[in-house]
């Protein structure tokens, strides 16, 4: 057999494997994800162990002869996962503990950004701009609440201000998402480039606005004045000190349900999904491609903008420069979820655990944050890769159906 | 319900560590004179500047006062509050003092100081008005004045040392700031005032990178300054300043460091670092810890550390310091005395520099 033949065979095998992976059932996927998680913890344990041997520290966890071990790998992962949940096995556990609140708080914002990216993905658009849309939405929401706060008062104010802020966030993020949408639809500008560049624009314009015209004169930081109490998500159930409101999480879940319904049950969702899978076929079938692109990026931006509003009105209580990279994490959340709105909840929760767990590790051990970042990246990489290959496999399968040998007997005319 | 985190951590930690090998590191927390929690600024440890300087203070306190400490490095501003709370809530061990490094922590601390009235805090670079918070601020403008004076003198003479040299006919120097804020403007104002004090003919080019952790941004800003005729650039930009040093080496010009003696902490650039405006954050941390150990902690007080208290000082570079002409050094010492005596008043706002 010639070399070229065996090469082709090898490629064909990989193709078949990928396509097979693309057809795994939901149960199999959960199993794959759990094994990937376990494997990543195993690899991470080795890394922490080796790093602990190499590092020098004040109080090593283990001393054997001349060698010292600085970090206890088991304890690091114990803190990363159990710590993030508030130690469920320690007795006296309550789901309202502050660490679990932090986990849910991060999860909430990540659900929004994950949904934002997932929606665009389903329409075949790679929206890297969720971070910028979140910043614009958050800023507009803060400014709107600050502007409206003196006009309303009391209990009625709280009922009006928070929805107003959310709406402002959606408008800001949506308008900012519409720009790359219009550029793609009418000027054929690649959305990957435009959304990335618009992120920088958002950061810089926001910085200009909060250092200049909307600066808080009472603070050295680059931020707007603090929002009034009635302009922030009310704390019920959870301790107000945790900066987490169950309403925000419920809102996020409502968005999940709404988006799922939109994608699977409505004509617009059908257009959007077909445009994502087969743009040419969709257009042939009567879908207005330009309109769908603008609409899906606008909607995607609006969801990111609501995420920004939640960040501003629940977590920070003002807009400040240096917004954490929720938007970029949203890309990974979306891939992890296979671009499925329901999956975003679980992917967002995993991310939330990792983010919150990192602060527990930082507090409870002397492991440097960079090493914790490595562990986090490792877990995400391991869990996301099978999902990534599955998406590739599905693409391949779709193409094979498309270009594969036509069935004998004129099935093509159906 | 605030859960005692350290209790849980402690018991779980023991279980895991013993199951590992049955040999647990002591930690040294039990019989320490005091237990300190450190919450650093977002640049993190290893910046060779602000955070490292704060750590120097707590390490010295550990050696000399026998305290124990734990430290946390937040990644974003939204984590400040969470980490402060974790220390404040902890009861095993109980933290006698939580040190909050950097003015960005002020808002979170204002809230937490109220919520945790029994916890003692200290903050560097900002004033928090609460009875359980000790505030430490520095007169950065005073120290910056001295290095500005030096830069103004050297740029107008033909001076060369190490890997750099100045053109005798140059009439401008540069300033690179991190995030534009009142604090960093104090550095700029003092530096500019010092330069103008040396010579009215010398101009200061100013740029703010917008980040304390962006060396390539600092490098770009400095390159354009060197290209347009500056021979000395002073930075107050944390890790962003590392890029300024790189640019100085490439251009064969000079730079001035900040917060620590950066000719030591960034020794690969010591052939271009003339001097550093050292801000003794370590002294602030150390004296706060000392006051807690001695039971003399004064909550609600603001301590201002200027040239007089050695809170800020101009330190010459370890490699280039000897080459700086003695008359320039003498003039700097005279100016230092004059500032302490009140004969020279240094502005804190760049707009007030005449």
mmCIF file of N, CA, C and O in Angstrom, chain A residues 58-63 69 72 74-75 78-79 83 86-87 90 92 97-99 102 105 207 211 219-223 239 241 243 311 315-316 318 320 324 326 359-360 362-364 368-370 376, chain B residues 1-3 5-6 8-9 12-13 16-17 20-21 23-25 27 62 69 71-73 75-79 82-83 85-87 89-90 95 103-104 107 115-116 125-126 179-181 183 209-210:
data_model
loop_
_atom_site.group_PDB
_atom_site.id
_atom_site.type_symbol
_atom_site.label_atom_id
_atom_site.label_comp_id
_atom_site.label_asym_id
_atom_site.label_seq_id
_atom_site.Cartn_x
_atom_site.Cartn_y
_atom_site.Cartn_z
ATOM 1 N N UNK A 58 7.668 29.674 53.201
ATOM 2 C CA UNK A 58 7.921 29.866 54.631
ATOM 3 C C UNK A 58 7.552 28.628 55.436
ATOM 4 O O UNK A 58 8.298 28.170 56.281
ATOM 5 N N UNK A 59 6.358 28.084 55.169
ATOM 6 C CA UNK A 59 5.956 26.928 55.948
ATOM 7 C C UNK A 59 5.469 25.803 55.031
ATOM 8 O O UNK A 59 4.293 25.750 54.672
ATOM 9 N N UNK A 60 6.386 24.942 54.619
ATOM 10 C CA UNK A 60 6.015 23.842 53.723
ATOM 11 C C UNK A 60 5.033 22.891 54.395
ATOM 12 O O UNK A 60 5.024 22.749 55.624
ATOM 13 N N UNK A 61 4.180 22.259 53.585
ATOM 14 C CA UNK A 61 3.204 21.329 54.153
ATOM 15 C C UNK A 61 3.869 20.006 54.483
ATOM 16 O O UNK A 61 3.340 19.210 55.262
ATOM 17 N N UNK A 62 5.015 19.755 53.880
ATOM 18 C CA UNK A 62 5.646 18.449 54.045
ATOM 19 C C UNK A 62 7.155 18.617 53.919
ATOM 20 O O UNK A 62 7.635 19.273 53.003
ATOM 21 N N UNK A 63 7.893 18.039 54.847
ATOM 22 C CA UNK A 63 9.342 18.078 54.736
ATOM 23 C C UNK A 63 9.867 16.665 54.841
ATOM 24 O O UNK A 63 9.594 15.965 55.813
ATOM 25 N N UNK A 69 7.845 20.258 50.330
ATOM 26 C CA UNK A 69 6.681 20.385 49.455
ATOM 27 C C UNK A 69 5.890 21.593 49.943
ATOM 28 O O UNK A 69 5.429 21.617 51.086
ATOM 29 N N UNK A 72 -0.021 21.536 49.085
ATOM 30 C CA UNK A 72 -0.675 20.238 49.174
ATOM 31 C C UNK A 72 -1.689 20.139 48.042
ATOM 32 O O UNK A 72 -2.719 20.810 48.070
ATOM 33 N N UNK A 74 -3.884 17.964 47.123
ATOM 34 C CA UNK A 74 -5.246 17.523 47.472
ATOM 35 C C UNK A 74 -6.023 18.665 48.110
ATOM 36 O O UNK A 74 -7.184 18.887 47.823
ATOM 37 N N UNK A 75 -5.318 19.376 48.985
ATOM 38 C CA UNK A 75 -5.970 20.478 49.682
ATOM 39 C C UNK A 75 -6.348 21.582 48.692
ATOM 40 O O UNK A 75 -7.421 22.189 48.817
ATOM 41 N N UNK A 78 -9.426 20.413 46.969
ATOM 42 C CA UNK A 78 -10.476 20.422 47.986
ATOM 43 C C UNK A 78 -11.035 21.831 48.141
ATOM 44 O O UNK A 78 -12.243 22.060 48.114
ATOM 45 N N UNK A 79 -10.137 22.810 48.251
ATOM 46 C CA UNK A 79 -10.569 24.214 48.414
ATOM 47 C C UNK A 79 -11.248 24.719 47.149
ATOM 48 O O UNK A 79 -12.241 25.430 47.200
ATOM 49 N N UNK A 83 -14.580 24.293 48.667
ATOM 50 C CA UNK A 83 -14.538 25.650 49.200
ATOM 51 C C UNK A 83 -15.519 26.560 48.494
ATOM 52 O O UNK A 83 -16.198 27.378 49.123
ATOM 53 N N UNK A 86 -18.848 26.241 49.849
ATOM 54 C CA UNK A 86 -19.003 26.555 51.264
ATOM 55 C C UNK A 86 -18.922 25.313 52.127
ATOM 56 O O UNK A 86 -19.576 25.232 53.162
ATOM 57 N N UNK A 87 -18.140 24.322 51.735
ATOM 58 C CA UNK A 87 -17.897 23.109 52.505
ATOM 59 C C UNK A 87 -19.161 22.324 52.852
ATOM 60 O O UNK A 87 -19.575 22.256 54.008
ATOM 61 N N UNK A 90 -19.013 19.680 55.777
ATOM 62 C CA UNK A 90 -18.407 20.051 57.052
ATOM 63 C C UNK A 90 -19.424 20.123 58.191
ATOM 64 O O UNK A 90 -19.074 20.379 59.316
ATOM 65 N N UNK A 92 -23.435 21.604 59.383
ATOM 66 C CA UNK A 92 -23.966 22.957 59.544
ATOM 67 C C UNK A 92 -23.966 23.738 58.243
ATOM 68 O O UNK A 92 -23.950 24.955 58.242
ATOM 69 N N UNK A 97 -24.647 30.189 52.520
ATOM 70 C CA UNK A 97 -23.348 30.647 53.006
ATOM 71 C C UNK A 97 -22.706 31.601 52.002
ATOM 72 O O UNK A 97 -22.970 31.549 50.795
ATOM 73 N N UNK A 98 -21.876 32.518 52.496
ATOM 74 C CA UNK A 98 -21.363 33.588 51.639
ATOM 75 C C UNK A 98 -20.544 33.085 50.454
ATOM 76 O O UNK A 98 -20.592 33.684 49.375
ATOM 77 N N UNK A 99 -19.807 31.999 50.633
ATOM 78 C CA UNK A 99 -18.984 31.532 49.517
ATOM 79 C C UNK A 99 -19.851 30.992 48.381
ATOM 80 O O UNK A 99 -19.578 31.217 47.216
ATOM 81 N N UNK A 102 -21.159 33.771 46.453
ATOM 82 C CA UNK A 102 -20.179 34.285 45.484
ATOM 83 C C UNK A 102 -20.168 33.422 44.226
ATOM 84 O O UNK A 102 -20.122 33.929 43.102
ATOM 85 N N UNK A 105 -23.154 34.238 42.259
ATOM 86 C CA UNK A 105 -23.020 35.589 41.725
ATOM 87 C C UNK A 105 -22.219 35.560 40.426
ATOM 88 O O UNK A 105 -22.626 36.134 39.416
ATOM 89 N N UNK A 207 -13.644 54.493 29.733
ATOM 90 C CA UNK A 207 -12.651 55.094 30.627
ATOM 91 C C UNK A 207 -12.694 56.613 30.522
ATOM 92 O O UNK A 207 -12.635 57.318 31.527
ATOM 93 N N UNK A 211 -13.608 58.943 33.707
ATOM 94 C CA UNK A 211 -12.565 59.796 34.281
ATOM 95 C C UNK A 211 -12.933 61.256 34.092
ATOM 96 O O UNK A 211 -12.476 62.117 34.831
ATOM 97 N N UNK A 219 -13.973 60.051 44.888
ATOM 98 C CA UNK A 219 -13.142 58.864 44.867
ATOM 99 C C UNK A 219 -11.937 59.083 43.981
ATOM 100 O O UNK A 219 -11.993 59.819 43.001
ATOM 101 N N UNK A 220 -10.840 58.444 44.338
ATOM 102 C CA UNK A 220 -9.653 58.522 43.494
ATOM 103 C C UNK A 220 -9.757 57.569 42.321
ATOM 104 O O UNK A 220 -9.036 57.687 41.349
ATOM 105 N N UNK A 221 -10.627 56.562 42.443
ATOM 106 C CA UNK A 221 -10.728 55.551 41.400
ATOM 107 C C UNK A 221 -11.476 56.121 40.196
ATOM 108 O O UNK A 221 -12.202 57.113 40.308
ATOM 109 N N UNK A 222 -11.289 55.488 39.025
ATOM 110 C CA UNK A 222 -12.010 55.907 37.833
ATOM 111 C C UNK A 222 -13.379 55.243 37.830
ATOM 112 O O UNK A 222 -13.534 54.125 37.363
ATOM 113 N N UNK A 223 -14.343 55.922 38.374
ATOM 114 C CA UNK A 223 -15.663 55.323 38.517
ATOM 115 C C UNK A 223 -16.748 56.383 38.556
ATOM 116 O O UNK A 223 -16.481 57.553 38.789
ATOM 117 N N UNK A 239 -27.366 36.970 52.511
ATOM 118 C CA UNK A 239 -26.787 38.064 53.274
ATOM 119 C C UNK A 239 -26.457 39.238 52.333
ATOM 120 O O UNK A 239 -25.804 39.044 51.314
ATOM 121 N N UNK A 241 -24.324 41.404 52.464
ATOM 122 C CA UNK A 241 -22.897 41.646 52.286
ATOM 123 C C UNK A 241 -22.310 40.844 51.132
ATOM 124 O O UNK A 241 -21.219 41.127 50.659
ATOM 125 N N UNK A 243 -23.359 40.653 48.124
ATOM 126 C CA UNK A 243 -23.588 41.254 46.808
ATOM 127 C C UNK A 243 -24.196 40.261 45.825
ATOM 128 O O UNK A 243 -23.837 40.231 44.650
ATOM 129 N N UNK A 311 -23.943 43.121 36.541
ATOM 130 C CA UNK A 311 -22.635 43.346 37.174
ATOM 131 C C UNK A 311 -22.626 44.684 37.910
ATOM 132 O O UNK A 311 -22.180 44.786 39.051
ATOM 133 N N UNK A 315 -23.285 43.590 41.688
ATOM 134 C CA UNK A 315 -21.972 43.309 42.272
ATOM 135 C C UNK A 315 -21.265 44.579 42.719
ATOM 136 O O UNK A 315 -20.882 44.718 43.875
ATOM 137 N N UNK A 316 -21.100 45.527 41.783
ATOM 138 C CA UNK A 316 -20.229 46.659 42.076
ATOM 139 C C UNK A 316 -20.967 47.844 42.694
ATOM 140 O O UNK A 316 -20.402 48.573 43.495
ATOM 141 N N UNK A 318 -21.763 50.447 41.104
ATOM 142 C CA UNK A 318 -21.301 51.633 40.365
ATOM 143 C C UNK A 318 -20.612 51.099 39.131
ATOM 144 O O UNK A 318 -20.387 49.898 39.030
ATOM 145 N N UNK A 320 -17.081 50.999 37.191
ATOM 146 C CA UNK A 320 -15.678 51.315 37.419
ATOM 147 C C UNK A 320 -14.869 50.724 36.275
ATOM 148 O O UNK A 320 -15.215 49.661 35.755
ATOM 149 N N UNK A 324 -14.014 42.882 34.925
ATOM 150 C CA UNK A 324 -13.451 41.536 34.739
ATOM 151 C C UNK A 324 -13.863 40.951 33.388
ATOM 152 O O UNK A 324 -14.855 41.380 32.794
ATOM 153 N N UNK A 326 -15.649 38.882 31.936
ATOM 154 C CA UNK A 326 -16.839 38.025 31.814
ATOM 155 C C UNK A 326 -17.167 37.703 30.358
ATOM 156 O O UNK A 326 -17.559 36.600 30.025
ATOM 157 N N UNK A 359 -10.744 32.181 44.859
ATOM 158 C CA UNK A 359 -10.538 33.102 45.979
ATOM 159 C C UNK A 359 -10.365 32.325 47.282
ATOM 160 O O UNK A 359 -9.640 32.750 48.162
ATOM 161 N N UNK A 360 -11.033 31.164 47.399
ATOM 162 C CA UNK A 360 -10.838 30.350 48.604
ATOM 163 C C UNK A 360 -9.414 29.806 48.639
ATOM 164 O O UNK A 360 -8.751 29.812 49.673
ATOM 165 N N UNK A 362 -6.852 31.151 47.226
ATOM 166 C CA UNK A 362 -5.969 32.287 47.501
ATOM 167 C C UNK A 362 -5.934 32.583 48.989
ATOM 168 O O UNK A 362 -4.910 32.960 49.550
ATOM 169 N N UNK A 363 -7.075 32.402 49.652
ATOM 170 C CA UNK A 363 -7.167 32.724 51.080
ATOM 171 C C UNK A 363 -6.584 31.611 51.937
ATOM 172 O O UNK A 363 -5.880 31.862 52.914
ATOM 173 N N UNK A 364 -6.833 30.364 51.566
ATOM 174 C CA UNK A 364 -6.514 29.254 52.464
ATOM 175 C C UNK A 364 -5.118 28.676 52.238
ATOM 176 O O UNK A 364 -4.603 27.984 53.095
ATOM 177 N N UNK A 368 0.338 30.551 44.530
ATOM 178 C CA UNK A 368 0.205 31.827 43.820
ATOM 179 C C UNK A 368 -0.974 31.807 42.851
ATOM 180 O O UNK A 368 -1.316 30.758 42.308
ATOM 181 N N UNK A 369 -1.618 32.978 42.640
ATOM 182 C CA UNK A 369 -2.801 33.009 41.783
ATOM 183 C C UNK A 369 -2.509 32.540 40.356
ATOM 184 O O UNK A 369 -3.393 32.012 39.690
ATOM 185 N N UNK A 370 -1.281 32.712 39.904
ATOM 186 C CA UNK A 370 -0.948 32.263 38.548
ATOM 187 C C UNK A 370 -1.103 30.749 38.420
ATOM 188 O O UNK A 370 -1.604 30.237 37.420
ATOM 189 N N UNK A 376 -7.230 26.248 36.588
ATOM 190 C CA UNK A 376 -8.528 26.615 36.029
ATOM 191 C C UNK A 376 -8.534 26.396 34.533
ATOM 192 O O UNK A 376 -9.460 25.811 33.966
ATOM 193 N N UNK B 1 -25.865 34.033 57.862
ATOM 194 C CA UNK B 1 -25.052 33.634 59.022
ATOM 195 C C UNK B 1 -23.585 33.577 58.620
ATOM 196 O O UNK B 1 -23.220 32.817 57.725
ATOM 197 N N UNK B 2 -22.761 34.400 59.232
ATOM 198 C CA UNK B 2 -21.349 34.356 58.873
ATOM 199 C C UNK B 2 -20.691 33.068 59.386
ATOM 200 O O UNK B 2 -20.658 32.820 60.596
ATOM 201 N N UNK B 3 -20.241 32.249 58.488
ATOM 202 C CA UNK B 3 -19.614 30.993 58.891
ATOM 203 C C UNK B 3 -18.150 31.258 59.217
ATOM 204 O O UNK B 3 -17.496 32.028 58.541
ATOM 205 N N UNK B 5 -14.899 30.652 58.619
ATOM 206 C CA UNK B 5 -14.251 29.946 57.540
ATOM 207 C C UNK B 5 -12.996 29.200 57.973
ATOM 208 O O UNK B 5 -12.765 28.082 57.582
ATOM 209 N N UNK B 6 -12.196 29.870 58.783
ATOM 210 C CA UNK B 6 -10.920 29.261 59.126
ATOM 211 C C UNK B 6 -11.106 27.985 59.936
ATOM 212 O O UNK B 6 -10.289 27.084 59.870
ATOM 213 N N UNK B 8 -13.464 25.786 59.559
ATOM 214 C CA UNK B 8 -13.700 24.731 58.583
ATOM 215 C C UNK B 8 -12.415 24.401 57.861
ATOM 216 O O UNK B 8 -12.039 23.254 57.695
ATOM 217 N N UNK B 9 -11.729 25.450 57.428
ATOM 218 C CA UNK B 9 -10.502 25.253 56.681
ATOM 219 C C UNK B 9 -9.523 24.459 57.530
ATOM 220 O O UNK B 9 -8.934 23.491 57.086
ATOM 221 N N UNK B 12 -10.562 20.701 57.997
ATOM 222 C CA UNK B 12 -10.440 19.979 56.741
ATOM 223 C C UNK B 12 -8.985 19.854 56.330
ATOM 224 O O UNK B 12 -8.543 18.826 55.842
ATOM 225 N N UNK B 13 -8.253 20.946 56.521
ATOM 226 C CA UNK B 13 -6.849 20.959 56.131
ATOM 227 C C UNK B 13 -6.085 19.896 56.879
ATOM 228 O O UNK B 13 -5.271 19.183 56.309
ATOM 229 N N UNK B 16 -6.836 16.450 55.381
ATOM 230 C CA UNK B 16 -6.169 16.190 54.104
ATOM 231 C C UNK B 16 -4.669 16.055 54.298
ATOM 232 O O UNK B 16 -4.049 15.159 53.742
ATOM 233 N N UNK B 17 -4.108 16.962 55.060
ATOM 234 C CA UNK B 17 -2.660 16.959 55.176
ATOM 235 C C UNK B 17 -2.180 15.696 55.885
ATOM 236 O O UNK B 17 -1.193 15.094 55.497
ATOM 237 N N UNK B 20 -2.237 12.804 53.769
ATOM 238 C CA UNK B 20 -1.172 12.844 52.780
ATOM 239 C C UNK B 20 0.066 12.144 53.311
ATOM 240 O O UNK B 20 0.619 11.268 52.675
ATOM 241 N N UNK B 21 0.513 12.518 54.480
ATOM 242 C CA UNK B 21 1.741 11.922 54.970
ATOM 243 C C UNK B 21 1.889 11.961 56.484
ATOM 244 O O UNK B 21 2.845 11.450 57.031
ATOM 245 N N UNK B 23 2.434 14.490 58.278
ATOM 246 C CA UNK B 23 3.487 15.409 58.695
ATOM 247 C C UNK B 23 3.088 16.796 58.257
ATOM 248 O O UNK B 23 3.175 17.142 57.100
ATOM 249 N N UNK B 24 2.577 17.569 59.179
ATOM 250 C CA UNK B 24 2.019 18.856 58.802
ATOM 251 C C UNK B 24 3.005 19.969 59.131
ATOM 252 O O UNK B 24 3.622 19.967 60.191
ATOM 253 N N UNK B 25 3.114 20.895 58.216
ATOM 254 C CA UNK B 25 3.942 22.065 58.481
ATOM 255 C C UNK B 25 3.343 22.863 59.622
ATOM 256 O O UNK B 25 2.131 22.970 59.747
ATOM 257 N N UNK B 27 3.276 26.147 60.366
ATOM 258 C CA UNK B 27 2.545 27.365 60.083
ATOM 259 C C UNK B 27 2.889 28.476 61.049
ATOM 260 O O UNK B 27 2.827 29.637 60.722
ATOM 261 N N UNK B 62 7.498 40.179 60.555
ATOM 262 C CA UNK B 62 7.550 38.775 60.954
ATOM 263 C C UNK B 62 8.888 38.461 61.626
ATOM 264 O O UNK B 62 8.945 37.792 62.655
ATOM 265 N N UNK B 69 1.576 35.999 59.227
ATOM 266 C CA UNK B 69 0.692 36.669 58.271
ATOM 267 C C UNK B 69 0.238 35.727 57.173
ATOM 268 O O UNK B 69 0.857 34.708 56.900
ATOM 269 N N UNK B 71 -1.558 36.088 53.090
ATOM 270 C CA UNK B 71 -1.711 37.102 52.055
ATOM 271 C C UNK B 71 -2.595 36.634 50.911
ATOM 272 O O UNK B 71 -2.693 35.446 50.634
ATOM 273 N N UNK B 72 -3.251 37.587 50.278
ATOM 274 C CA UNK B 72 -4.139 37.301 49.145
ATOM 275 C C UNK B 72 -3.859 38.294 48.040
ATOM 276 O O UNK B 72 -3.631 39.462 48.297
ATOM 277 N N UNK B 73 -3.908 37.799 46.812
ATOM 278 C CA UNK B 73 -3.669 38.675 45.659
ATOM 279 C C UNK B 73 -4.907 38.701 44.775
ATOM 280 O O UNK B 73 -5.088 37.820 43.947
ATOM 281 N N UNK B 75 -7.479 39.466 41.781
ATOM 282 C CA UNK B 75 -7.241 39.658 40.349
ATOM 283 C C UNK B 75 -7.995 40.865 39.816
ATOM 284 O O UNK B 75 -7.559 41.504 38.889
ATOM 285 N N UNK B 76 -9.165 41.136 40.377
ATOM 286 C CA UNK B 76 -9.940 42.280 39.914
ATOM 287 C C UNK B 76 -10.464 43.057 41.116
ATOM 288 O O UNK B 76 -10.495 42.551 42.238
ATOM 289 N N UNK B 77 -10.900 44.290 40.828
ATOM 290 C CA UNK B 77 -11.359 45.161 41.904
ATOM 291 C C UNK B 77 -12.583 44.591 42.612
ATOM 292 O O UNK B 77 -12.802 44.874 43.791
ATOM 293 N N UNK B 78 -13.372 43.766 41.930
ATOM 294 C CA UNK B 78 -14.580 43.260 42.582
ATOM 295 C C UNK B 78 -14.244 42.217 43.650
ATOM 296 O O UNK B 78 -15.120 41.823 44.418
ATOM 297 N N UNK B 79 -12.986 41.748 43.698
ATOM 298 C CA UNK B 79 -12.619 40.760 44.715
ATOM 299 C C UNK B 79 -12.156 41.393 46.026
ATOM 300 O O UNK B 79 -12.030 40.698 47.029
ATOM 301 N N UNK B 82 -14.633 40.870 48.903
ATOM 302 C CA UNK B 82 -14.735 39.467 49.307
ATOM 303 C C UNK B 82 -13.548 39.057 50.171
ATOM 304 O O UNK B 82 -13.711 38.419 51.208
ATOM 305 N N UNK B 83 -12.351 39.429 49.737
ATOM 306 C CA UNK B 83 -11.164 39.005 50.479
ATOM 307 C C UNK B 83 -11.080 39.709 51.834
ATOM 308 O O UNK B 83 -10.724 39.093 52.838
ATOM 309 N N UNK B 85 -13.553 40.601 53.583
ATOM 310 C CA UNK B 85 -14.539 39.921 54.431
ATOM 311 C C UNK B 85 -14.022 38.584 54.931
ATOM 312 O O UNK B 85 -14.264 38.202 56.079
ATOM 313 N N UNK B 86 -13.312 37.865 54.049
ATOM 314 C CA UNK B 86 -12.826 36.553 54.474
ATOM 315 C C UNK B 86 -11.901 36.680 55.677
ATOM 316 O O UNK B 86 -11.969 35.888 56.601
ATOM 317 N N UNK B 87 -11.038 37.695 55.663
ATOM 318 C CA UNK B 87 -10.155 37.898 56.821
ATOM 319 C C UNK B 87 -10.950 38.370 58.038
ATOM 320 O O UNK B 87 -10.717 37.932 59.154
ATOM 321 N N UNK B 89 -14.074 37.882 58.785
ATOM 322 C CA UNK B 89 -14.987 36.874 59.335
ATOM 323 C C UNK B 89 -14.250 35.775 60.077
ATOM 324 O O UNK B 89 -14.798 35.132 60.956
ATOM 325 N N UNK B 90 -13.020 35.549 59.693
ATOM 326 C CA UNK B 90 -12.280 34.418 60.229
ATOM 327 C C UNK B 90 -12.111 34.547 61.744
ATOM 328 O O UNK B 90 -11.774 35.607 62.261
ATOM 329 N N UNK B 95 -7.761 37.398 62.930
ATOM 330 C CA UNK B 95 -6.789 38.360 62.414
ATOM 331 C C UNK B 95 -6.844 39.640 63.222
ATOM 332 O O UNK B 95 -7.900 40.243 63.377
ATOM 333 N N UNK B 103 -5.376 52.362 46.871
ATOM 334 C CA UNK B 103 -6.566 53.189 47.071
ATOM 335 C C UNK B 103 -7.826 52.581 46.480
ATOM 336 O O UNK B 103 -8.927 52.935 46.868
ATOM 337 N N UNK B 104 -7.683 51.625 45.531
ATOM 338 C CA UNK B 104 -8.882 51.038 44.939
ATOM 339 C C UNK B 104 -9.692 50.244 45.963
ATOM 340 O O UNK B 104 -10.845 49.921 45.746
ATOM 341 N N UNK B 107 -13.376 51.924 48.708
ATOM 342 C CA UNK B 107 -14.837 51.794 48.721
ATOM 343 C C UNK B 107 -15.281 50.530 49.444
ATOM 344 O O UNK B 107 -16.179 50.553 50.284
ATOM 345 N N UNK B 115 -19.394 47.096 58.653
ATOM 346 C CA UNK B 115 -20.006 45.790 58.919
ATOM 347 C C UNK B 115 -19.245 45.003 59.984
ATOM 348 O O UNK B 115 -19.820 44.233 60.730
ATOM 349 N N UNK B 116 -17.922 45.154 59.991
ATOM 350 C CA UNK B 116 -17.102 44.402 60.932
ATOM 351 C C UNK B 116 -16.414 45.385 61.874
ATOM 352 O O UNK B 116 -15.218 45.639 61.776
ATOM 353 N N UNK B 125 -2.545 54.611 50.982
ATOM 354 C CA UNK B 125 -2.826 55.485 49.835
ATOM 355 C C UNK B 125 -4.238 56.041 49.783
ATOM 356 O O UNK B 125 -4.635 56.575 48.755
ATOM 357 N N UNK B 126 -4.988 55.878 50.839
ATOM 358 C CA UNK B 126 -6.315 56.462 50.815
ATOM 359 C C UNK B 126 -6.743 56.704 52.259
ATOM 360 O O UNK B 126 -6.167 56.126 53.174
ATOM 361 N N UNK B 179 -2.612 54.630 35.766
ATOM 362 C CA UNK B 179 -3.987 55.079 35.583
ATOM 363 C C UNK B 179 -4.090 56.536 36.021
ATOM 364 O O UNK B 179 -3.571 56.916 37.074
ATOM 365 N N UNK B 180 -4.720 57.341 35.186
ATOM 366 C CA UNK B 180 -4.846 58.757 35.516
ATOM 367 C C UNK B 180 -5.772 58.921 36.720
ATOM 368 O O UNK B 180 -6.941 58.581 36.680
ATOM 369 N N UNK B 181 -5.214 59.421 37.805
ATOM 370 C CA UNK B 181 -5.993 59.594 39.026
ATOM 371 C C UNK B 181 -5.299 60.652 39.867
ATOM 372 O O UNK B 181 -4.155 61.012 39.605
ATOM 373 N N UNK B 183 -4.022 60.429 42.667
ATOM 374 C CA UNK B 183 -2.801 59.928 43.292
ATOM 375 C C UNK B 183 -1.621 60.050 42.342
ATOM 376 O O UNK B 183 -0.564 60.583 42.692
ATOM 377 N N UNK B 209 -0.812 55.665 30.574
ATOM 378 C CA UNK B 209 -1.038 54.440 29.809
ATOM 379 C C UNK B 209 -2.431 53.864 30.101
ATOM 380 O O UNK B 209 -3.030 53.204 29.258
ATOM 381 N N UNK B 210 -2.944 54.135 31.298
ATOM 382 C CA UNK B 210 -4.281 53.644 31.630
ATOM 383 C C UNK B 210 -4.263 52.290 32.308
ATOM 384 O O UNK B 210 -5.300 51.660 32.487
#
